[in-house]
Amino acid sequence: MSIIKARKLLTRCFSTLSSPPLRVCVVGSGPAGFYTAEKMLKAHEGSQVDIIDRLPTPFGLVRSGVAPDHPETKIVVNQFTRVAQRERCSFFGNVDVGSSVSLSELRQLYHVVVLAYGAESDRAFGIPGEDLKGIHSAREFVWWYNGHPDGRNLNPDLKRTDTAVILGQGNVALDVARVLLRPSVELATTDIASYALAALEESSIRKVYLVGRRGPVQAACTAKELREVLGIKNLYIHIHEADLHTTPADEEEMKNSRIQKRVYELLSKAVKAGTNPSPDQRELHFVFFRKPDRFQESEERTGHVGGIHFEKTVLEGEAGKRRAVGTGEFEDVNCGMVLKSIGYKSVPIDGLPFDYQKGVVPNMCGRVLRDASGEPSQSENGLYVCGWLKRGPTGIVATNLYCAEETVACILHDLQQGALASASSLPKPGREGLAQLLEDRNVKVIPFTGWEKIDSEEKRLGGLRNKPREKFTTREEMLKVAFE
């Protein structure tokens, strides 16, 4: 019924236009979504782009994923703001694809739909004890300290244990370790959520283990992130000297990768032989060649994690493709909190082809395919993908720029080849149609001007506490400010 209303609205709208616009909808307002919108607006002067997000706030992981002590990475929101403020671009916040509007309805309303909603779930180990209390994903923890509305109630227990184990050694794992170990007074002037800062100020955690299945040469972090965590004040670093011994295969990998070589060098220099931590120091232990076999229940706290049973590993295979295999030797590490940093995972929505094994939408250069066969003739007309949903949860913010360029190039190619219905041959309701549909369903849409009110108030409140902003962390708070 709403679609019919939208088409009537479309007819009235086009009576004042010389030619109807190409209607493009981007689902997801993180870097992948905004870069796609920017490239599309620049490449096609007749395009009109609408960005949808399930949250009232835009910018995705730039707001809820980037560590609070990395303000320089967040500067990209200035560029995204300029995109959203363009006349041919609109933001529809607080709109969920699934409950507010379906994918099939979006495809009726728009010539082109680009899915860029990222990865909002987590990979699992699938080992015994994984459901014990005190075990969280790194994503949940990051959302918690960044004030994501879906993460604010995590309430990790930082008081009843002095030891945390982080499984994984990528950049997210290092972010989490840094937040746990960095003096809270240094975090107090960032945009960290106020409830998270209060919890960290009272934290009892003094020892953090960063555990990886492979060796220091294969650590998945970047030198920049590693340098930051190694530079934390009054922090004792421990690495077993035997773990730093390299093999010919390690040497070959470092010869072929400047990043791997630099990471290894930093780890090697961080070790101070024969020293022990002083009583006032916090500790960071890098542990290599270990994989969790099972999580152990605490003897004092029923249903809560008390440690991890690890299997020692060795690397097998050729240089650059080596994998960790178990040796049959085991050891235990006691801890009261575990953070799993083994990868984000995308989730499908109704009507969307999905490759569950890879955790991505099957696609060819951004064109959504009906199955994972890779056959170009099986592409879904007018449906595209970008970002983590397209390639998996890899890369940095800027990686999405190149990803978006590829997807937009496919859209333009398909338009030129006639694979997509042109705006002139098949006008569609687009923005006006979506607005009508959402109004009929009483969806409280947050436009970009609503976000600007939230942004302004957060900055005002932050200024009172010597912070760049004091984030609102519930949808109710955000909606109230946006509609004032």
PDB file of N, CA, C and O in Angstrom, residues 145-195:
ATOM      1  N   TYR A 145      32.870   0.401  25.496  1.00  0.00           N
ATOM      2  CA  TYR A 145      33.614   1.605  25.890  1.00  0.00           C
ATOM      3  C   TYR A 145      33.422   2.768  24.920  1.00  0.00           C
ATOM      4  O   TYR A 145      33.685   3.915  25.269  1.00  0.00           O
ATOM      5  N   ASN A 146      32.892   2.483  23.730  1.00  0.00           N
ATOM      6  CA  ASN A 146      32.620   3.560  22.778  1.00  0.00           C
ATOM      7  C   ASN A 146      31.178   4.073  22.841  1.00  0.00           C
ATOM      8  O   ASN A 146      30.795   4.938  22.058  1.00  0.00           O
ATOM      9  N   GLY A 147      30.368   3.527  23.757  1.00  0.00           N
ATOM     10  CA  GLY A 147      29.025   4.061  23.932  1.00  0.00           C
ATOM     11  C   GLY A 147      28.016   3.664  22.871  1.00  0.00           C
ATOM     12  O   GLY A 147      27.023   4.370  22.666  1.00  0.00           O
ATOM     13  N   HIS A 148      28.229   2.538  22.190  1.00  0.00           N
ATOM     14  CA  HIS A 148      27.245   2.047  21.217  1.00  0.00           C
ATOM     15  C   HIS A 148      25.975   1.659  21.979  1.00  0.00           C
ATOM     16  O   HIS A 148      26.048   0.981  23.011  1.00  0.00           O
ATOM     17  N   PRO A 149      24.794   2.057  21.503  1.00  0.00           N
ATOM     18  CA  PRO A 149      23.551   1.730  22.226  1.00  0.00           C
ATOM     19  C   PRO A 149      23.359   0.243  22.497  1.00  0.00           C
ATOM     20  O   PRO A 149      22.744  -0.131  23.500  1.00  0.00           O
ATOM     21  N   ASP A 150      23.883  -0.613  21.610  1.00  0.00           N
ATOM     22  CA  ASP A 150      23.736  -2.056  21.801  1.00  0.00           C
ATOM     23  C   ASP A 150      24.840  -2.652  22.663  1.00  0.00           C
ATOM     24  O   ASP A 150      24.856  -3.859  22.904  1.00  0.00           O
ATOM     25  N   GLY A 151      25.777  -1.819  23.123  1.00  0.00           N
ATOM     26  CA  GLY A 151      26.881  -2.320  23.925  1.00  0.00           C
ATOM     27  C   GLY A 151      26.926  -1.777  25.342  1.00  0.00           C
ATOM     28  O   GLY A 151      27.673  -2.283  26.181  1.00  0.00           O
ATOM     29  N   ARG A 152      26.105  -0.784  25.620  1.00  0.00           N
ATOM     30  CA  ARG A 152      26.215  -0.095  26.918  1.00  0.00           C
ATOM     31  C   ARG A 152      25.855  -0.984  28.105  1.00  0.00           C
ATOM     32  O   ARG A 152      26.277  -0.732  29.227  1.00  0.00           O
ATOM     33  N   ASN A 153      25.064  -2.032  27.873  1.00  0.00           N
ATOM     34  CA  ASN A 153      24.651  -2.902  28.978  1.00  0.00           C
ATOM     35  C   ASN A 153      25.543  -4.132  29.157  1.00  0.00           C
ATOM     36  O   ASN A 153      25.189  -5.057  29.891  1.00  0.00           O
ATOM     37  N   LEU A 154      26.691  -4.157  28.497  1.00  0.00           N
ATOM     38  CA  LEU A 154      27.587  -5.309  28.616  1.00  0.00           C
ATOM     39  C   LEU A 154      28.043  -5.511  30.066  1.00  0.00           C
ATOM     40  O   LEU A 154      28.071  -6.626  30.561  1.00  0.00           O
ATOM     41  N   ASN A 155      28.403  -4.414  30.714  1.00  0.00           N
ATOM     42  CA  ASN A 155      28.780  -4.432  32.127  1.00  0.00           C
ATOM     43  C   ASN A 155      29.850  -5.475  32.447  1.00  0.00           C
ATOM     44  O   ASN A 155      29.654  -6.352  33.300  1.00  0.00           O
ATOM     45  N   PRO A 156      31.015  -5.412  31.801  1.00  0.00           N
ATOM     46  CA  PRO A 156      32.084  -6.370  32.102  1.00  0.00           C
ATOM     47  C   PRO A 156      32.568  -6.201  33.538  1.00  0.00           C
ATOM     48  O   PRO A 156      32.681  -5.081  34.033  1.00  0.00           O
ATOM     49  N   ASP A 157      32.837  -7.300  34.192  1.00  0.00           N
ATOM     50  CA  ASP A 157      33.286  -7.266  35.579  1.00  0.00           C
ATOM     51  C   ASP A 157      34.795  -7.054  35.629  1.00  0.00           C
ATOM     52  O   ASP A 157      35.577  -7.976  35.416  1.00  0.00           O
ATOM     53  N   LEU A 158      35.209  -5.838  35.909  1.00  0.00           N
ATOM     54  CA  LEU A 158      36.629  -5.486  35.957  1.00  0.00           C
ATOM     55  C   LEU A 158      37.170  -5.456  37.375  1.00  0.00           C
ATOM     56  O   LEU A 158      38.357  -5.218  37.588  1.00  0.00           O
ATOM     57  N   LYS A 159      36.309  -5.708  38.349  1.00  0.00           N
ATOM     58  CA  LYS A 159      36.707  -5.567  39.748  1.00  0.00           C
ATOM     59  C   LYS A 159      37.164  -6.866  40.398  1.00  0.00           C
ATOM     60  O   LYS A 159      38.015  -6.856  41.284  1.00  0.00           O
ATOM     61  N   ARG A 160      36.590  -8.002  39.975  1.00  0.00           N
ATOM     62  CA  ARG A 160      36.793  -9.239  40.727  1.00  0.00           C
ATOM     63  C   ARG A 160      37.896 -10.126  40.168  1.00  0.00           C
ATOM     64  O   ARG A 160      38.006 -11.294  40.522  1.00  0.00           O
ATOM     65  N   THR A 161      38.698  -9.578  39.270  1.00  0.00           N
ATOM     66  CA  THR A 161      39.845 -10.317  38.751  1.00  0.00           C
ATOM     67  C   THR A 161      40.975  -9.352  38.450  1.00  0.00           C
ATOM     68  O   THR A 161      40.732  -8.178  38.152  1.00  0.00           O
ATOM     69  N   ASP A 162      42.199  -9.841  38.538  1.00  0.00           N
ATOM     70  CA  ASP A 162      43.348  -8.999  38.179  1.00  0.00           C
ATOM     71  C   ASP A 162      43.944  -9.404  36.839  1.00  0.00           C
ATOM     72  O   ASP A 162      44.925  -8.815  36.387  1.00  0.00           O
ATOM     73  N   THR A 163      43.336 -10.429  36.186  1.00  0.00           N
ATOM     74  CA  THR A 163      43.917 -10.958  34.950  1.00  0.00           C
ATOM     75  C   THR A 163      42.867 -11.099  33.851  1.00  0.00           C
ATOM     76  O   THR A 163      41.799 -11.682  34.063  1.00  0.00           O
ATOM     77  N   ALA A 164      43.200 -10.581  32.686  1.00  0.00           N
ATOM     78  CA  ALA A 164      42.358 -10.729  31.505  1.00  0.00           C
ATOM     79  C   ALA A 164      43.174 -11.368  30.384  1.00  0.00           C
ATOM     80  O   ALA A 164      44.363 -11.074  30.235  1.00  0.00           O
ATOM     81  N   VAL A 165      42.527 -12.231  29.620  1.00  0.00           N
ATOM     82  CA  VAL A 165      43.178 -12.848  28.452  1.00  0.00           C
ATOM     83  C   VAL A 165      42.453 -12.380  27.197  1.00  0.00           C
ATOM     84  O   VAL A 165      41.229 -12.464  27.106  1.00  0.00           O
ATOM     85  N   ILE A 166      43.237 -11.878  26.258  1.00  0.00           N
ATOM     86  CA  ILE A 166      42.696 -11.476  24.951  1.00  0.00           C
ATOM     87  C   ILE A 166      43.174 -12.497  23.933  1.00  0.00           C
ATOM     88  O   ILE A 166      44.382 -12.701  23.765  1.00  0.00           O
ATOM     89  N   LEU A 167      42.225 -13.134  23.269  1.00  0.00           N
ATOM     90  CA  LEU A 167      42.551 -14.150  22.278  1.00  0.00           C
ATOM     91  C   LEU A 167      42.576 -13.504  20.904  1.00  0.00           C
ATOM     92  O   LEU A 167      41.544 -13.097  20.360  1.00  0.00           O
ATOM     93  N   GLY A 168      43.768 -13.392  20.338  1.00  0.00           N
ATOM     94  CA  GLY A 168      43.961 -12.689  19.080  1.00  0.00           C
ATOM     95  C   GLY A 168      45.019 -11.619  19.250  1.00  0.00           C
ATOM     96  O   GLY A 168      45.220 -11.102  20.364  1.00  0.00           O
ATOM     97  N   GLN A 169      45.706 -11.284  18.163  1.00  0.00           N
ATOM     98  CA  GLN A 169      46.787 -10.305  18.239  1.00  0.00           C
ATOM     99  C   GLN A 169      46.727  -9.291  17.098  1.00  0.00           C
ATOM    100  O   GLN A 169      47.737  -8.735  16.681  1.00  0.00           O
ATOM    101  N   GLY A 170      45.502  -9.029  16.624  1.00  0.00           N
ATOM    102  CA  GLY A 170      45.315  -8.008  15.601  1.00  0.00           C
ATOM    103  C   GLY A 170      45.167  -6.631  16.226  1.00  0.00           C
ATOM    104  O   GLY A 170      45.307  -6.451  17.439  1.00  0.00           O
ATOM    105  N   ASN A 171      44.851  -5.635  15.410  1.00  0.00           N
ATOM    106  CA  ASN A 171      44.752  -4.260  15.896  1.00  0.00           C
ATOM    107  C   ASN A 171      43.634  -4.066  16.919  1.00  0.00           C
ATOM    108  O   ASN A 171      43.770  -3.293  17.861  1.00  0.00           O
ATOM    109  N   VAL A 172      42.517  -4.767  16.727  1.00  0.00           N
ATOM    110  CA  VAL A 172      41.415  -4.641  17.684  1.00  0.00           C
ATOM    111  C   VAL A 172      41.847  -5.191  19.041  1.00  0.00           C
ATOM    112  O   VAL A 172      41.566  -4.601  20.090  1.00  0.00           O
ATOM    113  N   ALA A 173      42.555  -6.322  19.030  1.00  0.00           N
ATOM    114  CA  ALA A 173      43.060  -6.901  20.278  1.00  0.00           C
ATOM    115  C   ALA A 173      43.989  -5.919  20.991  1.00  0.00           C
ATOM    116  O   ALA A 173      43.921  -5.758  22.220  1.00  0.00           O
ATOM    117  N   LEU A 174      44.847  -5.246  20.239  1.00  0.00           N
ATOM    118  CA  LEU A 174      45.758  -4.277  20.842  1.00  0.00           C
ATOM    119  C   LEU A 174      45.012  -3.049  21.360  1.00  0.00           C
ATOM    120  O   LEU A 174      45.376  -2.485  22.399  1.00  0.00           O
ATOM    121  N   ASP A 175      43.958  -2.628  20.651  1.00  0.00           N
ATOM    122  CA  ASP A 175      43.123  -1.526  21.144  1.00  0.00           C
ATOM    123  C   ASP A 175      42.550  -1.868  22.516  1.00  0.00           C
ATOM    124  O   ASP A 175      42.586  -1.062  23.451  1.00  0.00           O
ATOM    125  N   VAL A 176      41.994  -3.068  22.612  1.00  0.00           N
ATOM    126  CA  VAL A 176      41.356  -3.506  23.854  1.00  0.00           C
ATOM    127  C   VAL A 176      42.383  -3.593  24.983  1.00  0.00           C
ATOM    128  O   VAL A 176      42.131  -3.143  26.112  1.00  0.00           O
ATOM    129  N   ALA A 177      43.553  -4.147  24.687  1.00  0.00           N
ATOM    130  CA  ALA A 177      44.613  -4.236  25.694  1.00  0.00           C
ATOM    131  C   ALA A 177      45.031  -2.845  26.157  1.00  0.00           C
ATOM    132  O   ALA A 177      45.247  -2.612  27.361  1.00  0.00           O
ATOM    133  N   ARG A 178      45.134  -1.924  25.224  1.00  0.00           N
ATOM    134  CA  ARG A 178      45.563  -0.565  25.563  1.00  0.00           C
ATOM    135  C   ARG A 178      44.542   0.119  26.475  1.00  0.00           C
ATOM    136  O   ARG A 178      44.907   0.793  27.448  1.00  0.00           O
ATOM    137  N   VAL A 179      43.261  -0.058  26.179  1.00  0.00           N
ATOM    138  CA  VAL A 179      42.220   0.556  27.011  1.00  0.00           C
ATOM    139  C   VAL A 179      42.231  -0.040  28.421  1.00  0.00           C
ATOM    140  O   VAL A 179      42.041   0.664  29.412  1.00  0.00           O
ATOM    141  N   LEU A 180      42.485  -1.338  28.534  1.00  0.00           N
ATOM    142  CA  LEU A 180      42.530  -1.995  29.845  1.00  0.00           C
ATOM    143  C   LEU A 180      43.747  -1.569  30.659  1.00  0.00           C
ATOM    144  O   LEU A 180      43.680  -1.479  31.888  1.00  0.00           O
ATOM    145  N   LEU A 181      44.865  -1.299  29.993  1.00  0.00           N
ATOM    146  CA  LEU A 181      46.134  -1.066  30.694  1.00  0.00           C
ATOM    147  C   LEU A 181      46.544   0.400  30.793  1.00  0.00           C
ATOM    148  O   LEU A 181      47.352   0.755  31.653  1.00  0.00           O
ATOM    149  N   ARG A 182      46.007   1.230  29.939  1.00  0.00           N
ATOM    150  CA  ARG A 182      46.415   2.633  29.944  1.00  0.00           C
ATOM    151  C   ARG A 182      45.865   3.332  31.195  1.00  0.00           C
ATOM    152  O   ARG A 182      44.737   3.071  31.622  1.00  0.00           O
ATOM    153  N   PRO A 183      46.621   4.235  31.808  1.00  0.00           N
ATOM    154  CA  PRO A 183      46.114   4.968  32.972  1.00  0.00           C
ATOM    155  C   PRO A 183      44.796   5.667  32.639  1.00  0.00           C
ATOM    156  O   PRO A 183      44.687   6.351  31.607  1.00  0.00           O
ATOM    157  N   SER A 184      43.793   5.488  33.488  1.00  0.00           N
ATOM    158  CA  SER A 184      42.455   6.033  33.197  1.00  0.00           C
ATOM    159  C   SER A 184      42.473   7.555  33.099  1.00  0.00           C
ATOM    160  O   SER A 184      41.638   8.140  32.404  1.00  0.00           O
ATOM    161  N   VAL A 185      43.430   8.199  33.766  1.00  0.00           N
ATOM    162  CA  VAL A 185      43.502   9.657  33.688  1.00  0.00           C
ATOM    163  C   VAL A 185      43.782  10.109  32.254  1.00  0.00           C
ATOM    164  O   VAL A 185      43.365  11.203  31.840  1.00  0.00           O
ATOM    165  N   GLU A 186      44.467   9.286  31.474  1.00  0.00           N
ATOM    166  CA  GLU A 186      44.745   9.617  30.078  1.00  0.00           C
ATOM    167  C   GLU A 186      43.510   9.398  29.192  1.00  0.00           C
ATOM    168  O   GLU A 186      43.355  10.054  28.166  1.00  0.00           O
ATOM    169  N   LEU A 187      42.655   8.457  29.582  1.00  0.00           N
ATOM    170  CA  LEU A 187      41.425   8.217  28.829  1.00  0.00           C
ATOM    171  C   LEU A 187      40.348   9.244  29.156  1.00  0.00           C
ATOM    172  O   LEU A 187      39.396   9.419  28.395  1.00  0.00           O
ATOM    173  N   ALA A 188      40.497   9.930  30.288  1.00  0.00           N
ATOM    174  CA  ALA A 188      39.465  10.852  30.764  1.00  0.00           C
ATOM    175  C   ALA A 188      39.234  12.034  29.835  1.00  0.00           C
ATOM    176  O   ALA A 188      38.167  12.653  29.871  1.00  0.00           O
ATOM    177  N   THR A 189      40.225  12.356  29.001  1.00  0.00           N
ATOM    178  CA  THR A 189      40.089  13.494  28.081  1.00  0.00           C
ATOM    179  C   THR A 189      39.749  13.044  26.664  1.00  0.00           C
ATOM    180  O   THR A 189      39.877  13.819  25.718  1.00  0.00           O
ATOM    181  N   THR A 190      39.315  11.787  26.508  1.00  0.00           N
ATOM    182  CA  THR A 190      38.874  11.276  25.213  1.00  0.00           C
ATOM    183  C   THR A 190      37.343  11.228  25.193  1.00  0.00           C
ATOM    184  O   THR A 190      36.686  11.606  26.165  1.00  0.00           O
ATOM    185  N   ASP A 191      36.775  10.705  24.099  1.00  0.00           N
ATOM    186  CA  ASP A 191      35.315  10.610  24.024  1.00  0.00           C
ATOM    187  C   ASP A 191      34.798   9.246  24.496  1.00  0.00           C
ATOM    188  O   ASP A 191      33.702   8.823  24.136  1.00  0.00           O
ATOM    189  N   ILE A 192      35.573   8.563  25.328  1.00  0.00           N
ATOM    190  CA  ILE A 192      35.129   7.295  25.906  1.00  0.00           C
ATOM    191  C   ILE A 192      33.819   7.504  26.663  1.00  0.00           C
ATOM    192  O   ILE A 192      33.585   8.562  27.246  1.00  0.00           O
ATOM    193  N   ALA A 193      32.945   6.495  26.636  1.00  0.00           N
ATOM    194  CA  ALA A 193      31.674   6.593  27.357  1.00  0.00           C
ATOM    195  C   ALA A 193      31.940   6.790  28.847  1.00  0.00           C
ATOM    196  O   ALA A 193      32.834   6.161  29.423  1.00  0.00           O
ATOM    197  N   SER A 194      31.167   7.650  29.476  1.00  0.00           N
ATOM    198  CA  SER A 194      31.416   7.998  30.880  1.00  0.00           C
ATOM    199  C   SER A 194      31.293   6.793  31.802  1.00  0.00           C
ATOM    200  O   SER A 194      32.071   6.656  32.755  1.00  0.00           O
ATOM    201  N   TYR A 195      30.330   5.888  31.530  1.00  0.00           N
ATOM    202  CA  TYR A 195      30.183   4.714  32.395  1.00  0.00           C
ATOM    203  C   TYR A 195      31.383   3.777  32.246  1.00  0.00           C
ATOM    204  O   TYR A 195      31.795   3.109  33.203  1.00  0.00           O
TER     205      TYR A 195
END
